[in-house]
Short mmCIF file of C-alpha atoms in Angstrom, two decimals:
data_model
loop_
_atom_site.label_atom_id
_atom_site.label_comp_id
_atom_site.label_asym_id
_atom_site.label_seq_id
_atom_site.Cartn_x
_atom_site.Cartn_y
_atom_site.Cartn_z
CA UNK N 275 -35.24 -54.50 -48.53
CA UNK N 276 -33.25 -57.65 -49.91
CA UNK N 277 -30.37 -58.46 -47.95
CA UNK N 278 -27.20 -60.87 -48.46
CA UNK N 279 -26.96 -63.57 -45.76
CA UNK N 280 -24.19 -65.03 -44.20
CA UNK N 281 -23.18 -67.55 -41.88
CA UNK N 282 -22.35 -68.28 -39.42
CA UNK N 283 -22.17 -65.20 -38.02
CA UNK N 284 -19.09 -66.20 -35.70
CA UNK N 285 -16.75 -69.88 -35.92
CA UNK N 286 -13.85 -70.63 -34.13
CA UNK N 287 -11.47 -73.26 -35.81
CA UNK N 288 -8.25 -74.75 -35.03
CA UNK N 289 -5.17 -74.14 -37.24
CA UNK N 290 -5.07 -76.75 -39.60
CA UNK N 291 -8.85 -77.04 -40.51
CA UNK N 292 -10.76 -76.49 -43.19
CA UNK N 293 -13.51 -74.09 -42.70
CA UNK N 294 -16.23 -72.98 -45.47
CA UNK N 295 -17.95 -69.45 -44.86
CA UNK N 296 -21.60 -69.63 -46.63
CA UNK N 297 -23.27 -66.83 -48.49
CA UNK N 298 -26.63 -66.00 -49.94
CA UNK N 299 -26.78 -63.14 -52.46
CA UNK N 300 -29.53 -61.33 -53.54
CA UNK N 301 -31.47 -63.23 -55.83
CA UNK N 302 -31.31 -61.26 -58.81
CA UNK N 303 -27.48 -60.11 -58.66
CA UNK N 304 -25.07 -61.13 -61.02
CA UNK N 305 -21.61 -60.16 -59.23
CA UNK N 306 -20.46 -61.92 -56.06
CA UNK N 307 -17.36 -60.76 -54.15
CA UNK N 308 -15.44 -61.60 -50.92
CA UNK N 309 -13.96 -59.27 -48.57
CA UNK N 310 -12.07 -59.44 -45.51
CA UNK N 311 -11.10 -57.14 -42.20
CA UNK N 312 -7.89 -58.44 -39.73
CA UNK N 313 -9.15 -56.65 -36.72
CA UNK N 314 -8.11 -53.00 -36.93
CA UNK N 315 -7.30 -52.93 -40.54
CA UNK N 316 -8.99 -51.90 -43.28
CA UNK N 317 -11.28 -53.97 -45.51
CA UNK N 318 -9.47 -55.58 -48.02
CA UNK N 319 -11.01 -57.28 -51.35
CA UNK N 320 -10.15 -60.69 -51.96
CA UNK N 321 -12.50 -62.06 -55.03
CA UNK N 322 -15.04 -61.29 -57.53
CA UNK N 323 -17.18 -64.05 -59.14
CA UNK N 324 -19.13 -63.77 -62.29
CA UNK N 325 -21.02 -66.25 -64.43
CA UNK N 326 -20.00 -69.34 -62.54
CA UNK N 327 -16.32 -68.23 -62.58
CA UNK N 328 -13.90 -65.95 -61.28
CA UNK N 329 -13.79 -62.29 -62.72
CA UNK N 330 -10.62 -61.42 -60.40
CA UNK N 331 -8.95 -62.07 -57.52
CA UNK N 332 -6.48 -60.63 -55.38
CA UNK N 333 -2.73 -61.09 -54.02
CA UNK N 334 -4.12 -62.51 -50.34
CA UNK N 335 -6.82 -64.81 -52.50
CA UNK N 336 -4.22 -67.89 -52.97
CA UNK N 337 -4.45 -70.99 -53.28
CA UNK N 338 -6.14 -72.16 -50.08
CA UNK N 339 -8.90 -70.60 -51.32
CA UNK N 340 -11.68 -70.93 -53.33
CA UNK N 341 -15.06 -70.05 -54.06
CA UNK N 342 -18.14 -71.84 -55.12
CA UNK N 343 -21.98 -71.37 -56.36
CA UNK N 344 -22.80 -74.93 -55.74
CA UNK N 345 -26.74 -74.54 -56.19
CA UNK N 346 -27.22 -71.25 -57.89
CA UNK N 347 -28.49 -69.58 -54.34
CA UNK N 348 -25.24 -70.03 -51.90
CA UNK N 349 -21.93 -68.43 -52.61
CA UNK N 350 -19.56 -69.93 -50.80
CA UNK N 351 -15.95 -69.53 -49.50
CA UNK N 352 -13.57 -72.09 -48.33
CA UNK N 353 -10.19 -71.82 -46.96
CA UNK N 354 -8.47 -75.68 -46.82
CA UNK N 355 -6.08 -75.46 -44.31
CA UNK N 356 -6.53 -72.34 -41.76
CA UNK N 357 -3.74 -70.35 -40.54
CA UNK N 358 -3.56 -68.10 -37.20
CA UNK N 359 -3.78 -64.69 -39.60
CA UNK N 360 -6.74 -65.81 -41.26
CA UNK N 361 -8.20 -64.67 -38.21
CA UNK N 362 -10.83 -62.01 -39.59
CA UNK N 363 -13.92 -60.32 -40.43
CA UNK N 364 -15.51 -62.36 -43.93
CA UNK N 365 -17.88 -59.91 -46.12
CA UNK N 366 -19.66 -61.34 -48.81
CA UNK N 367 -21.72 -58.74 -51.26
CA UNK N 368 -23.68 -58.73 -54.48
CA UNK N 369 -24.15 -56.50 -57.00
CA UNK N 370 -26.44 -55.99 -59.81
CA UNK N 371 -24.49 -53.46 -62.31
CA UNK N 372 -28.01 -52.65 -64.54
CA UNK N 373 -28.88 -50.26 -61.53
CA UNK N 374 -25.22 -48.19 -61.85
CA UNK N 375 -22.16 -48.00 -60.14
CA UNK N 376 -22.59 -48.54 -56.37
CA UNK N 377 -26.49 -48.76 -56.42
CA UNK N 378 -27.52 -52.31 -55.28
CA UNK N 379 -24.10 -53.05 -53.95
CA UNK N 380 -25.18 -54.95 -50.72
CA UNK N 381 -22.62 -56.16 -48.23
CA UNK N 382 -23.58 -58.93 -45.53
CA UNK N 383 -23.13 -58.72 -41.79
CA UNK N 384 -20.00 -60.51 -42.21
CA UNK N 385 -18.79 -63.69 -40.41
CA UNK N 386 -16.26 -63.56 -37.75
CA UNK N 387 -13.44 -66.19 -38.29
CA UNK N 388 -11.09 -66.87 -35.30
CA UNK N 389 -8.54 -69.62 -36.01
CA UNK N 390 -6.67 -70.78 -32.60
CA UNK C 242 -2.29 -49.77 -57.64
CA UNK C 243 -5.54 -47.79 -55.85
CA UNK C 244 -5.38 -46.70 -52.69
CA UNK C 245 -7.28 -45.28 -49.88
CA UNK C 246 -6.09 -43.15 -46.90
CA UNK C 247 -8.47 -42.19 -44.59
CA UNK C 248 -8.26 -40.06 -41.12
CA UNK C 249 -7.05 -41.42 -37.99
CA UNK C 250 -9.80 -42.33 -35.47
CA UNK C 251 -11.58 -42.59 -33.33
CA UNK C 252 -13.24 -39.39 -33.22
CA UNK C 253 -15.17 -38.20 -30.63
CA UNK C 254 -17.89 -35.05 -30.66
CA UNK C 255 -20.26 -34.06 -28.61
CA UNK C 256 -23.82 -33.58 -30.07
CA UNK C 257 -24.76 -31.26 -33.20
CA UNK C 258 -20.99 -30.76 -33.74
CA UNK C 259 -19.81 -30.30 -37.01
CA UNK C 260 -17.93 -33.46 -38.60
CA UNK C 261 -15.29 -33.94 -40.78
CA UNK C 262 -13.86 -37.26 -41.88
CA UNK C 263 -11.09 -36.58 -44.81
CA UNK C 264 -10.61 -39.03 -47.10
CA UNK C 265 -7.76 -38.81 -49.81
CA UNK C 266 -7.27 -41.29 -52.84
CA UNK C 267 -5.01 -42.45 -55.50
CA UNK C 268 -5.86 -44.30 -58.61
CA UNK C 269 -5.64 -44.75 -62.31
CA UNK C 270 -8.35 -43.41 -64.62
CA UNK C 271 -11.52 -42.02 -63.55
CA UNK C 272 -12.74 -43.69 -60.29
CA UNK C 273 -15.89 -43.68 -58.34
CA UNK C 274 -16.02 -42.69 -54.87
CA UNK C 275 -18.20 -43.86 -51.97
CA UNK C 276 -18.63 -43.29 -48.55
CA UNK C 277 -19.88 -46.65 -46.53
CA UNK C 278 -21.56 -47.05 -42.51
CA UNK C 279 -21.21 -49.76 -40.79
CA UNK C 280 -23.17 -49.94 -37.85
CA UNK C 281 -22.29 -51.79 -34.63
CA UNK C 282 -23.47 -55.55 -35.87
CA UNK C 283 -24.27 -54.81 -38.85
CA UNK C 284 -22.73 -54.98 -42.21
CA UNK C 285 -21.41 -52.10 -44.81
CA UNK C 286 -24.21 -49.56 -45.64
CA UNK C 287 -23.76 -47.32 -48.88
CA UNK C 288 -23.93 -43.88 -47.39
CA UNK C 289 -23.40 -41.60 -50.55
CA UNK C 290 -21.28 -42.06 -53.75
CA UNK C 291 -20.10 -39.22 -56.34
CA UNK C 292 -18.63 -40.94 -59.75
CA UNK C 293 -17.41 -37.95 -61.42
CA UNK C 294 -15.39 -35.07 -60.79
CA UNK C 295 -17.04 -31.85 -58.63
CA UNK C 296 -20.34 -34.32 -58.16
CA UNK C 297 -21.44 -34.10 -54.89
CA UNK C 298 -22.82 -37.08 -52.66
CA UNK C 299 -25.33 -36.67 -49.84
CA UNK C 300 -27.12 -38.62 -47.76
CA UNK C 301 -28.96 -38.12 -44.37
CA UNK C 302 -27.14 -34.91 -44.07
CA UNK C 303 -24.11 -35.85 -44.92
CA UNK C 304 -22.23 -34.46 -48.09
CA UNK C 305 -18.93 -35.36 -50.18
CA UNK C 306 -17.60 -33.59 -53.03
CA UNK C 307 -15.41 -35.21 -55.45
CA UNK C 308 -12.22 -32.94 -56.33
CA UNK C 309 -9.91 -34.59 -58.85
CA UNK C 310 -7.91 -31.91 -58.00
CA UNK C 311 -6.56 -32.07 -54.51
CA UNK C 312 -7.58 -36.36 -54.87
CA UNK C 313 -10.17 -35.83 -51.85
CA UNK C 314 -13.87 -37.13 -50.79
CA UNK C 315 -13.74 -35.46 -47.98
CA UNK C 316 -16.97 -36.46 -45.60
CA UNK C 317 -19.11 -33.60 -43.50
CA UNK C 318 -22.36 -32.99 -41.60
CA UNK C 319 -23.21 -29.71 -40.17
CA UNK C 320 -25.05 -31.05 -36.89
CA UNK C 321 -24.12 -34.69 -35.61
CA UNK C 322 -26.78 -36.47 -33.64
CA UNK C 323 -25.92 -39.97 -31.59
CA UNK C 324 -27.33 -42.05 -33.83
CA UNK C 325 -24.59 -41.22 -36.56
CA UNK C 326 -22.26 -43.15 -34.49
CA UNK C 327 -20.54 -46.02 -36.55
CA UNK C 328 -17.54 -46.70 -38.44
CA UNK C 329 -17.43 -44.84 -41.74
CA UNK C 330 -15.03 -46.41 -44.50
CA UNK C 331 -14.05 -44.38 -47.72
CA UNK C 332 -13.88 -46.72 -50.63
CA UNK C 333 -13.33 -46.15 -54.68
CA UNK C 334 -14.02 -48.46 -57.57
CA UNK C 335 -12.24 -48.47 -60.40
CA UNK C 336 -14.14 -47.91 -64.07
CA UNK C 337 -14.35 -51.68 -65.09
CA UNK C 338 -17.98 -51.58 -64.94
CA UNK C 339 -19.60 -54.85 -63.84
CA UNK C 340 -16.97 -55.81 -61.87
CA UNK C 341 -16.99 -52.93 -59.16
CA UNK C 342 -13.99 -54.57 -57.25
CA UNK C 343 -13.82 -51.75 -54.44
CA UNK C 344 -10.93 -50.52 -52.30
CA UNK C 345 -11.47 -48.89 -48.82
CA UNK C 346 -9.50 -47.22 -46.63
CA UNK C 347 -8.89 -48.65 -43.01
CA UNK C 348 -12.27 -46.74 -41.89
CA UNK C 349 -12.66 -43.99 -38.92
CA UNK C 350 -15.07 -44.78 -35.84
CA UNK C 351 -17.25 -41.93 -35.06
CA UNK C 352 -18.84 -41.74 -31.27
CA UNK C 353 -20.80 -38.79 -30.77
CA UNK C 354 -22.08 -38.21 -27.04
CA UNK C 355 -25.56 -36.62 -25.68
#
């Protein structure tokens, strides 16, 4: 079964710092998306990306972040300059819409971020 | 915009209880709806979907029906074993297909005991 990969799986930061939270989708998807958890919360979307750009993004997705495909396998995420409520759970997932809604929608194991 | 809400957990049963998770939503248009597992360490699991009104999703013996009606995906299993414990999310995308941007609800952790 292919699976999107991320890492690492856990990083601890200090406020201030730039941190970049690395993704590998499934080979053949075309969609690319970035979710996040605050502990206790509920999962909240932040991007989609689509054909080397971004398809949408939402309110929390400003500008001290940004995504990347820099080599057409990773699918990166980078927040510049972390803040104590960035503190969170980072899900990246891929999609492949040819197989229907929700089929082939994989989700990663996440990456813990904890910003002190 | 979409929402989610989603039942209060944790929930606690003892084994081959009957489960019920609701799950109410609000949204433009026709969404689809999906149930997701997450189990401990591991990342977000499609456990059934229904994209149209009255369809019913089931997986691994668990069922949702989709009623437009009362705005519910409510999730069930006749017989709970302890392997079904996780945290289940409710989520719905809207109908801009390709770009299945989905919205959950804040997700209900199930712990069933021997």
């Amino acid at each position: 079964e292919p699976e999107v990969t991320q890492t690492p799986s856990h990083q601890v930061t200090q406020m201030g710092q730039e941190v970049i939270l690395r993704c590998v989708p499934i080979s053949n998807h075309l969609y690319f998306y970035w979710y996040r958890q605050i502990l206790g919360q509920k999962v909240e979307f932040l991007v989609s990306f689509y054909n080397n750009e971004i398809s949408e993004k939402s309110e929390i997705f400003d500008d001290q972040f940004s995504v990347e495909r820099p080599d057409g396998s990773n699918f990166t995420l980078k927040i510049r300059s972390t803040k104590l409520e960035d503190s969170a759970m980072y899900f990246c997932a891929s999609n492949n819409p040819d197989r229907g809604l929700g089929y082939g929608y994989t989700f990663g194991s996440g990456t813990r971020l904890t910003v002190v | 915009g979409d929402s989610v809400t989603q039942m209060e957990g944790p929930v606690t049963l003892s084994e081959e209880a009957c489960l019920t998770i609701n799950c109410t939503y609000t949204a433009t248009g026709y969404p689809s709806l999906f149930w997701y597992v997450q189990y401990p360490g591991e990342g977000l699991q499609l456990l059934l979907k229904a994209t149209k009104a009255d369809d019913k999703g089931s997986n691994k013996g668990f069922e949702a029906t989709y009623r437009k009606e009362t705005t519910s995906f409510h999730l069930e299993k006749g017989s709970v074993q302890v392997s079904d414990s996780a945290v289940y999310f409710c989520a719905l995308s809207g109908s801009n297909f390709g770009n299945e941007k989905l919205t959950f609800g804040t997700g209900t952790r199930l712990t069933i005991i021997p």
